[in-house]
Every structure is written in C-alpha cells, then in structure tokens.
PDB file of C-alpha atoms in Angstrom:
ATOM      1  CA  UNK O  28       2.411 -20.528  -9.835  1.00 63.00           C
ATOM      2  CA  UNK O  29       0.658 -17.797 -11.789  1.00 61.00           C
ATOM      3  CA  UNK O  30       2.186 -14.438 -10.795  1.00 92.00           C
ATOM      4  CA  UNK O  31       3.399 -10.957 -11.592  1.00 95.00           C
ATOM      5  CA  UNK O  32       7.108 -10.722 -12.115  1.00 95.00           C
ATOM      6  CA  UNK O  33       9.217  -7.617 -12.035  1.00 95.00           C
ATOM      7  CA  UNK O  34      12.836  -7.321 -13.145  1.00 88.00           C
ATOM      8  CA  UNK O  35      15.191  -6.214 -11.950  1.00 91.00           C
ATOM      9  CA  UNK O  36      14.331  -5.918  -8.224  1.00 92.00           C
ATOM     10  CA  UNK O  37      16.864  -3.107  -7.829  1.00 95.00           C
ATOM     11  CA  UNK O  38      17.973  -0.687 -10.552  1.00 96.00           C
ATOM     12  CA  UNK O  39      20.626   2.014 -10.319  1.00 96.00           C
ATOM     13  CA  UNK O  40      20.807   4.641 -13.069  1.00 95.00           C
ATOM     14  CA  UNK O  41      22.486   7.955 -13.538  1.00 96.00           C
ATOM     15  CA  UNK O  42      20.719  11.301 -13.632  1.00 96.00           C
ATOM     16  CA  UNK O  43      19.406  11.811 -17.149  1.00 96.00           C
ATOM     17  CA  UNK O  44      20.224   8.284 -18.408  1.00 96.00           C
ATOM     18  CA  UNK O  45      17.184   6.447 -19.829  1.00 96.00           C
ATOM     19  CA  UNK O  46      16.068   3.425 -17.882  1.00 97.00           C
ATOM     20  CA  UNK O  47      13.515   0.670 -18.535  1.00 97.00           C
ATOM     21  CA  UNK O  48      11.819  -1.446 -15.964  1.00 97.00           C
ATOM     22  CA  UNK O  49       9.971  -4.576 -16.945  1.00 97.00           C
ATOM     23  CA  UNK O  50       6.896  -6.495 -15.790  1.00 97.00           C
ATOM     24  CA  UNK O  51       5.527  -9.775 -16.923  1.00 97.00           C
ATOM     25  CA  UNK O  52       2.514 -11.784 -15.940  1.00 97.00           C
ATOM     26  CA  UNK O  53       1.330 -15.344 -16.269  1.00 95.00           C
ATOM     27  CA  UNK O  54      -2.243 -14.607 -15.276  1.00 93.00           C
ATOM     28  CA  UNK O  55      -3.356 -13.645 -18.779  1.00 94.00           C
ATOM     29  CA  UNK O  56      -4.957 -10.588 -17.410  1.00 95.00           C
ATOM     30  CA  UNK O  57      -6.239  -7.843 -19.682  1.00 95.00           C
ATOM     31  CA  UNK O  58      -5.129  -4.882 -17.565  1.00 95.00           C
ATOM     32  CA  UNK O  59      -1.643  -3.968 -16.453  1.00 97.00           C
ATOM     33  CA  UNK O  60      -0.826  -1.025 -14.199  1.00 96.00           C
ATOM     34  CA  UNK O  61       2.257   0.939 -13.183  1.00 97.00           C
ATOM     35  CA  UNK O  62       2.378   2.625  -9.849  1.00 96.00           C
ATOM     36  CA  UNK O  63       5.075   4.834  -8.296  1.00 96.00           C
ATOM     37  CA  UNK O  64       5.619   4.530  -4.541  1.00 93.00           C
ATOM     38  CA  UNK O  65       8.059   7.065  -2.909  1.00 93.00           C
ATOM     39  CA  UNK O  66       9.359   6.376   0.521  1.00 88.00           C
ATOM     40  CA  UNK O  67       6.680   6.323   3.225  1.00 84.00           C
ATOM     41  CA  UNK O  68       3.986   7.373   0.747  1.00 88.00           C
ATOM     42  CA  UNK O  69       1.006   5.800  -0.940  1.00 90.00           C
ATOM     43  CA  UNK O  70       1.361   4.028  -4.224  1.00 92.00           C
ATOM     44  CA  UNK O  71       0.259   6.410  -7.012  1.00 93.00           C
ATOM     45  CA  UNK O  72      -1.083   5.246 -10.375  1.00 94.00           C
ATOM     46  CA  UNK O  73       0.966   6.473 -13.345  1.00 96.00           C
ATOM     47  CA  UNK O  74      -0.879   4.714 -16.138  1.00 94.00           C
ATOM     48  CA  UNK O  75      -2.517   1.477 -17.193  1.00 94.00           C
ATOM     49  CA  UNK O  76      -3.086  -0.609 -20.289  1.00 95.00           C
ATOM     50  CA  UNK O  77      -6.421  -2.318 -21.056  1.00 94.00           C
ATOM     51  CA  UNK O  78      -5.274  -4.756 -23.626  1.00 93.00           C
ATOM     52  CA  UNK O  79      -3.506  -2.451 -26.117  1.00 94.00           C
ATOM     53  CA  UNK O  80      -5.332   0.701 -25.043  1.00 94.00           C
ATOM     54  CA  UNK O  81      -3.058   3.055 -23.078  1.00 94.00           C
ATOM     55  CA  UNK O  82      -4.570   5.204 -20.326  1.00 92.00           C
ATOM     56  CA  UNK O  83      -2.385   7.929 -18.792  1.00 92.00           C
ATOM     57  CA  UNK O  84      -3.099   9.624 -15.552  1.00 91.00           C
ATOM     58  CA  UNK O  85      -3.383  13.387 -16.007  1.00 89.00           C
ATOM     59  CA  UNK O  86      -0.606  14.215 -13.608  1.00 90.00           C
ATOM     60  CA  UNK O  87       1.885  11.626 -14.864  1.00 95.00           C
ATOM     61  CA  UNK O  88       4.982  13.475 -16.125  1.00 95.00           C
ATOM     62  CA  UNK O  89       5.826  13.197 -19.858  1.00 95.00           C
ATOM     63  CA  UNK O  90       9.138  11.746 -18.776  1.00 95.00           C
ATOM     64  CA  UNK O  91       7.316   8.493 -18.045  1.00 97.00           C
ATOM     65  CA  UNK O  92       6.268   6.327 -20.956  1.00 97.00           C
ATOM     66  CA  UNK O  93       5.078   2.696 -21.241  1.00 97.00           C
ATOM     67  CA  UNK O  94       4.906  -0.056 -23.802  1.00 97.00           C
ATOM     68  CA  UNK O  95       2.978  -3.257 -23.908  1.00 97.00           C
ATOM     69  CA  UNK O  96       4.167  -5.382 -26.845  1.00 96.00           C
ATOM     70  CA  UNK O  97       1.989  -8.333 -25.926  1.00 95.00           C
ATOM     71  CA  UNK O  98      -0.436  -9.546 -23.236  1.00 95.00           C
ATOM     72  CA  UNK O  99       2.278 -10.838 -20.957  1.00 96.00           C
ATOM     73  CA  UNK O 100       4.759  -7.954 -20.928  1.00 97.00           C
ATOM     74  CA  UNK O 101       4.639  -4.279 -19.985  1.00 97.00           C
ATOM     75  CA  UNK O 102       7.524  -1.854 -19.751  1.00 97.00           C
ATOM     76  CA  UNK O 103       8.065   1.448 -17.939  1.00 97.00           C
ATOM     77  CA  UNK O 104      10.472   3.771 -19.656  1.00 97.00           C
ATOM     78  CA  UNK O 105      11.841   6.821 -17.834  1.00 97.00           C
ATOM     79  CA  UNK O 106      13.405   9.006 -20.533  1.00 96.00           C
ATOM     80  CA  UNK O 107      15.519  11.292 -18.381  1.00 96.00           C
ATOM     81  CA  UNK O 108      15.426  10.199 -14.713  1.00 96.00           C
ATOM     82  CA  UNK O 109      15.769  12.932 -12.148  1.00 96.00           C
ATOM     83  CA  UNK O 110      16.678  12.563  -8.487  1.00 95.00           C
ATOM     84  CA  UNK O 111      12.957  12.964  -7.655  1.00 95.00           C
ATOM     85  CA  UNK O 112      12.158   9.795  -9.715  1.00 97.00           C
ATOM     86  CA  UNK O 113      13.925   7.506  -7.138  1.00 97.00           C
ATOM     87  CA  UNK O 114      11.136   5.294  -5.856  1.00 96.00           C
ATOM     88  CA  UNK O 115       9.661   1.813  -5.821  1.00 94.00           C
ATOM     89  CA  UNK O 116       7.818   1.048  -9.049  1.00 96.00           C
ATOM     90  CA  UNK O 117       5.006  -1.455  -8.705  1.00 95.00           C
ATOM     91  CA  UNK O 118       3.410  -3.329 -11.564  1.00 97.00           C
ATOM     92  CA  UNK O 119      -0.065  -4.794 -11.093  1.00 96.00           C
ATOM     93  CA  UNK O 120      -2.504  -6.681 -13.201  1.00 96.00           C
ATOM     94  CA  UNK O 121      -6.286  -7.300 -13.102  1.00 94.00           C
ATOM     95  CA  UNK O 122      -8.549  -9.477 -15.220  1.00 93.00           C
ATOM     96  CA  UNK O 123     -10.727  -6.551 -16.137  1.00 90.00           C
ATOM     97  CA  UNK O 124     -11.458  -2.982 -15.096  1.00 86.00           C
ATOM     98  CA  UNK O 125     -13.733  -2.363 -12.115  1.00 81.00           C
ATOM     99  CA  UNK O 126     -13.683  -2.327  -8.348  1.00 76.00           C
ATOM    100  CA  UNK O 127     -14.646  -6.015  -8.177  1.00 80.00           C
ATOM    101  CA  UNK O 128     -11.527  -6.908 -10.118  1.00 85.00           C
ATOM    102  CA  UNK O 129      -8.681  -7.596  -7.705  1.00 88.00           C
ATOM    103  CA  UNK O 130      -5.357  -6.060  -8.660  1.00 92.00           C
ATOM    104  CA  UNK O 131      -2.379  -8.441  -8.174  1.00 92.00           C
ATOM    105  CA  UNK O 132       0.898  -6.753  -7.503  1.00 93.00           C
ATOM    106  CA  UNK O 133       4.448  -7.740  -8.348  1.00 94.00           C
ATOM    107  CA  UNK O 134       7.324  -7.404  -5.864  1.00 92.00           C
ATOM    108  CA  UNK O 135       8.353  -3.998  -7.188  1.00 94.00           C
ATOM    109  CA  UNK O 136      11.571  -2.526  -8.689  1.00 96.00           C
ATOM    110  CA  UNK O 137      13.405  -0.063  -6.467  1.00 95.00           C
ATOM    111  CA  UNK O 138      15.017   2.603  -8.594  1.00 96.00           C
ATOM    112  CA  UNK O 139      17.937   4.604  -7.350  1.00 96.00           C
ATOM    113  CA  UNK O 140      19.138   7.678  -9.344  1.00 96.00           C
ATOM    114  CA  UNK O 141      22.665   8.868  -8.805  1.00 94.00           C
TER     115      UNK O 141
ATOM    116  CA  UNK N  72     -10.105  15.639  -4.951  1.00 61.00           C
ATOM    117  CA  UNK N  73     -10.252  12.044  -3.791  1.00 73.00           C
ATOM    118  CA  UNK N  74      -8.323  11.240  -0.579  1.00 86.00           C
ATOM    119  CA  UNK N  75      -7.737   8.293   1.702  1.00 91.00           C
ATOM    120  CA  UNK N  76      -6.252   8.814   5.124  1.00 93.00           C
ATOM    121  CA  UNK N  77      -4.776   6.509   7.739  1.00 94.00           C
ATOM    122  CA  UNK N  78      -2.855   6.927  10.953  1.00 90.00           C
ATOM    123  CA  UNK N  79       0.809   6.235  10.311  1.00 92.00           C
ATOM    124  CA  UNK N  80       1.830   3.963  13.197  1.00 95.00           C
ATOM    125  CA  UNK N  81       0.341   1.393  15.475  1.00 97.00           C
ATOM    126  CA  UNK N  82       2.063  -0.715  18.062  1.00 97.00           C
ATOM    127  CA  UNK N  83       0.541  -3.747  19.832  1.00 97.00           C
ATOM    128  CA  UNK N  84       1.627  -6.677  21.899  1.00 97.00           C
ATOM    129  CA  UNK N  85       1.672 -10.189  20.493  1.00 97.00           C
ATOM    130  CA  UNK N  86      -1.667 -11.857  21.144  1.00 97.00           C
ATOM    131  CA  UNK N  87      -3.622  -8.595  21.354  1.00 97.00           C
ATOM    132  CA  UNK N  88      -6.076  -7.395  18.709  1.00 97.00           C
ATOM    133  CA  UNK N  89      -4.979  -4.680  16.268  1.00 97.00           C
ATOM    134  CA  UNK N  90      -7.321  -2.162  14.770  1.00 97.00           C
ATOM    135  CA  UNK N  91      -6.292  -0.082  11.807  1.00 97.00           C
ATOM    136  CA  UNK N  92      -8.502   2.781  10.782  1.00 97.00           C
ATOM    137  CA  UNK N  93      -9.011   4.502   7.457  1.00 96.00           C
ATOM    138  CA  UNK N  94     -11.225   7.329   6.190  1.00 95.00           C
ATOM    139  CA  UNK N  95     -12.015   8.188   2.599  1.00 91.00           C
ATOM    140  CA  UNK N  96     -13.700  11.133   0.997  1.00 88.00           C
ATOM    141  CA  UNK N  97     -15.560   9.991  -2.034  1.00 78.00           C
ATOM    142  CA  UNK N  98     -19.009   8.517  -1.618  1.00 73.00           C
ATOM    143  CA  UNK N  99     -18.862   6.911  -5.013  1.00 76.00           C
ATOM    144  CA  UNK N 100     -16.289   4.464  -3.810  1.00 77.00           C
ATOM    145  CA  UNK N 101     -17.637   0.972  -4.628  1.00 81.00           C
ATOM    146  CA  UNK N 102     -14.984  -1.341  -3.201  1.00 90.00           C
ATOM    147  CA  UNK N 103     -12.561  -0.838  -0.309  1.00 92.00           C
ATOM    148  CA  UNK N 104      -9.438  -2.866  -0.013  1.00 94.00           C
ATOM    149  CA  UNK N 105      -6.817  -3.727   2.575  1.00 96.00           C
ATOM    150  CA  UNK N 106      -3.312  -4.575   1.314  1.00 96.00           C
ATOM    151  CA  UNK N 107      -0.239  -5.652   3.302  1.00 96.00           C
ATOM    152  CA  UNK N 108       3.312  -4.650   2.371  1.00 93.00           C
ATOM    153  CA  UNK N 109       6.302  -6.300   4.043  1.00 91.00           C
ATOM    154  CA  UNK N 110       9.714  -4.588   3.863  1.00 86.00           C
ATOM    155  CA  UNK N 111      11.047  -4.453   0.331  1.00 79.00           C
ATOM    156  CA  UNK N 112       8.103  -6.292  -1.125  1.00 83.00           C
ATOM    157  CA  UNK N 113       5.053  -5.581  -3.269  1.00 86.00           C
ATOM    158  CA  UNK N 114       1.465  -5.326  -2.027  1.00 91.00           C
ATOM    159  CA  UNK N 115      -0.371  -8.476  -0.913  1.00 92.00           C
ATOM    160  CA  UNK N 116      -4.165  -8.344  -1.020  1.00 92.00           C
ATOM    161  CA  UNK N 117      -5.606  -9.173   2.379  1.00 95.00           C
ATOM    162  CA  UNK N 118      -9.289  -8.590   1.992  1.00 94.00           C
ATOM    163  CA  UNK N 119     -11.882  -6.256   0.479  1.00 93.00           C
ATOM    164  CA  UNK N 120     -15.452  -5.166   1.106  1.00 93.00           C
ATOM    165  CA  UNK N 121     -18.162  -4.037  -1.206  1.00 91.00           C
ATOM    166  CA  UNK N 122     -19.673  -0.614  -0.296  1.00 86.00           C
ATOM    167  CA  UNK N 123     -23.149  -2.108   0.417  1.00 88.00           C
ATOM    168  CA  UNK N 124     -21.757  -4.338   3.175  1.00 89.00           C
ATOM    169  CA  UNK N 125     -21.169  -3.391   6.833  1.00 92.00           C
ATOM    170  CA  UNK N 126     -18.814  -6.132   7.846  1.00 95.00           C
ATOM    171  CA  UNK N 127     -16.785  -8.889   6.433  1.00 94.00           C
ATOM    172  CA  UNK N 128     -14.902 -11.547   8.365  1.00 95.00           C
ATOM    173  CA  UNK N 129     -12.118 -13.763   6.989  1.00 92.00           C
ATOM    174  CA  UNK N 130     -10.331 -15.915   9.603  1.00 94.00           C
ATOM    175  CA  UNK N 131      -8.422 -13.454  11.931  1.00 96.00           C
ATOM    176  CA  UNK N 132      -9.453 -10.446   9.830  1.00 97.00           C
ATOM    177  CA  UNK N 133     -12.583  -8.414  10.326  1.00 97.00           C
ATOM    178  CA  UNK N 134     -13.372  -5.412   8.210  1.00 97.00           C
ATOM    179  CA  UNK N 135     -16.004  -2.892   9.354  1.00 97.00           C
ATOM    180  CA  UNK N 136     -17.451  -0.266   6.997  1.00 95.00           C
ATOM    181  CA  UNK N 137     -19.356   2.797   8.111  1.00 93.00           C
ATOM    182  CA  UNK N 138     -20.496   4.256   4.851  1.00 90.00           C
ATOM    183  CA  UNK N 139     -22.204   7.256   6.424  1.00 90.00           C
ATOM    184  CA  UNK N 140     -18.987   8.346   8.080  1.00 92.00           C
ATOM    185  CA  UNK N 141     -16.814   6.993   5.234  1.00 91.00           C
ATOM    186  CA  UNK N 142     -14.804   5.070   7.808  1.00 94.00           C
ATOM    187  CA  UNK N 143     -13.183   1.636   7.291  1.00 95.00           C
ATOM    188  CA  UNK N 144     -11.342  -0.434   9.833  1.00 97.00           C
ATOM    189  CA  UNK N 145      -9.351  -3.681   9.810  1.00 97.00           C
ATOM    190  CA  UNK N 146      -9.184  -5.684  12.929  1.00 98.00           C
ATOM    191  CA  UNK N 147      -6.534  -8.404  13.272  1.00 97.00           C
ATOM    192  CA  UNK N 148      -7.274 -10.863  16.055  1.00 97.00           C
ATOM    193  CA  UNK N 149      -4.492 -12.568  17.954  1.00 97.00           C
ATOM    194  CA  UNK N 150      -1.839 -10.452  16.292  1.00 97.00           C
ATOM    195  CA  UNK N 151       1.489 -12.184  15.669  1.00 96.00           C
ATOM    196  CA  UNK N 152       5.043 -10.850  15.099  1.00 95.00           C
ATOM    197  CA  UNK N 153       4.617 -11.998  11.471  1.00 94.00           C
ATOM    198  CA  UNK N 154       1.813  -9.489  11.124  1.00 96.00           C
ATOM    199  CA  UNK N 155       4.335  -6.643  11.421  1.00 96.00           C
ATOM    200  CA  UNK N 156       4.145  -4.746   8.132  1.00 96.00           C
ATOM    201  CA  UNK N 157       2.624  -1.658   6.482  1.00 96.00           C
ATOM    202  CA  UNK N 158      -1.112  -1.918   5.899  1.00 97.00           C
ATOM    203  CA  UNK N 159      -2.684   0.085   3.080  1.00 96.00           C
ATOM    204  CA  UNK N 160      -6.288   0.976   2.778  1.00 95.00           C
ATOM    205  CA  UNK N 161      -7.445   1.595  -0.809  1.00 94.00           C
ATOM    206  CA  UNK N 162     -10.695   2.922  -2.248  1.00 91.00           C
ATOM    207  CA  UNK N 163     -11.901   2.039  -5.730  1.00 88.00           C
ATOM    208  CA  UNK N 164     -13.995   4.663  -7.294  1.00 78.00           C
ATOM    209  CA  UNK N 165     -14.957   6.230 -10.618  1.00 71.00           C
ATOM    210  CA  UNK N 166     -13.047   9.546 -10.778  1.00 62.00           C
ATOM    211  CA  UNK N 167     -12.888  12.018 -13.582  1.00 57.00           C
ATOM    212  CA  UNK N 168     -10.657   9.839 -15.709  1.00 57.00           C
ATOM    213  CA  UNK N 169     -12.226   6.505 -14.952  1.00 66.00           C
ATOM    214  CA  UNK N 170     -12.029   3.889 -12.285  1.00 76.00           C
ATOM    215  CA  UNK N 171      -8.920   3.540 -10.190  1.00 84.00           C
ATOM    216  CA  UNK N 172      -7.557   2.634  -6.789  1.00 89.00           C
ATOM    217  CA  UNK N 173      -6.630   5.407  -4.429  1.00 90.00           C
ATOM    218  CA  UNK N 174      -4.369   4.361  -1.614  1.00 93.00           C
ATOM    219  CA  UNK N 175      -3.800   5.781   1.808  1.00 93.00           C
ATOM    220  CA  UNK N 176      -0.301   6.426   3.138  1.00 93.00           C
ATOM    221  CA  UNK N 177      -0.208   3.153   4.948  1.00 95.00           C
ATOM    222  CA  UNK N 178      -0.166   2.227   8.675  1.00 97.00           C
ATOM    223  CA  UNK N 179       2.982   0.685  10.014  1.00 96.00           C
ATOM    224  CA  UNK N 180       2.071  -2.047  12.415  1.00 97.00           C
ATOM    225  CA  UNK N 181       4.669  -3.053  14.949  1.00 97.00           C
ATOM    226  CA  UNK N 182       3.978  -6.197  16.993  1.00 97.00           C
ATOM    227  CA  UNK N 183       6.072  -6.570  20.130  1.00 94.00           C
ATOM    228  CA  UNK N 184       6.627 -10.098  21.733  1.00 91.00           C
TER     229      UNK N 184
END
C-alpha cells in the first residue's frame, strides 16, 4: 500500500546530542511537511518542502533543520535537542499545495530527551 | 492571529450520537478538515468540507459548517467504542507565509459501553 513511513517510532536522545528523524513516502507527492505535536496540544507546522524548495515557518527555532535528498525521503535534524523538544514529530505529504490537497500523515516519531 | 478552538473532552454512551464542535477565526479559510488520532498513532483523515458548503455526509459522519459564525461540527451517528480517540479540527487558509493547516487542540472522545 502507498503510505507515509516514519522511522524510528520512538527515539531517545540526550540533551544537546544531535538527532535525525526520517520520513519516506511511496505516494510520489510533491510536498512533504514536518509537524511538532507536544502532549495534549495541536500539531504545529515546522516547515515544508515543495519539491526541492524549502519553506520554513517564521517561529520555527533555528535548532530545527530539514533535508530532502530526493522525492521519497525527508529528514528532520535537531541540532541540539533541549528538554522542551520532547514531542511527537509527524511527517505528512500532499500531492500539491492548497486546501483541496489532502495531507496524509505518517504514524509519527515520539522523541524523548534525557 | 489564526486560531482554531475545540472543547477538550466529550463522553458518550455506545449507540448514541456524538457531536464535536470547533470554531475558527479566519474567514479566509477555504477548507476545513476533521482528523482522528488514536493513542500513539498519526493523524487519519476522516472528512473535509469546502467553505462554500453547509453540510457534508459520509456514512456515519455528518459535517455542518456555519460560515457566518465560523463554526464547524462533526456528528458521529451510532458511536462505537472503536470511535474513542482524539478528533482534530483543522482549517486551511492563506496566512502571511502562504497556505497551511491550523489545527485545534483536539477533542478527546470517550465512548462508554
């Protein structure tokens, strides 16, 4: 089945130790998104790629970076994780930009920072 | 700024109807979505409605949109224990930086047998 895959499902890192979360998709969608969802809160968009074009949200901390080496893969890099970065990180894809373009979500990676 | 609000909890009995409410602030919202999130899982799209529609029905789900009041609701008929989850309302609009989804905090639906 075509889908959005996130690995790992759970990630434990140490305070200040760089960590990378990965997302892959078999939908061949142009757009890939990363959301941060803290406990009992709404998912919040960090950034998205439209093809190779990177679009950062204004309030996304510099500590968060992303790479998209090809259509299928997108990575979220947290350069120096703090305790406040512990959250569920959701990857999503859509065929194109626009409200009519459904976003398909992966299962998420839960990040724990010790 | 843009905001989407939902009540946090709803408890119903199995077989009853559930109604989950949502309000949004931005009149430029073009599409409104309902997503379901089960424990430890990602978001599953349930349904969506375009802003020029008043109602959309999809099997047990009915979405009502009152654009004047910026109020959206999701009705689940014959609610089952498997419907227990967190339900997120999301508004798609064109904000300062471009189009994006803004999510509410989610409503935790508890279905009691």
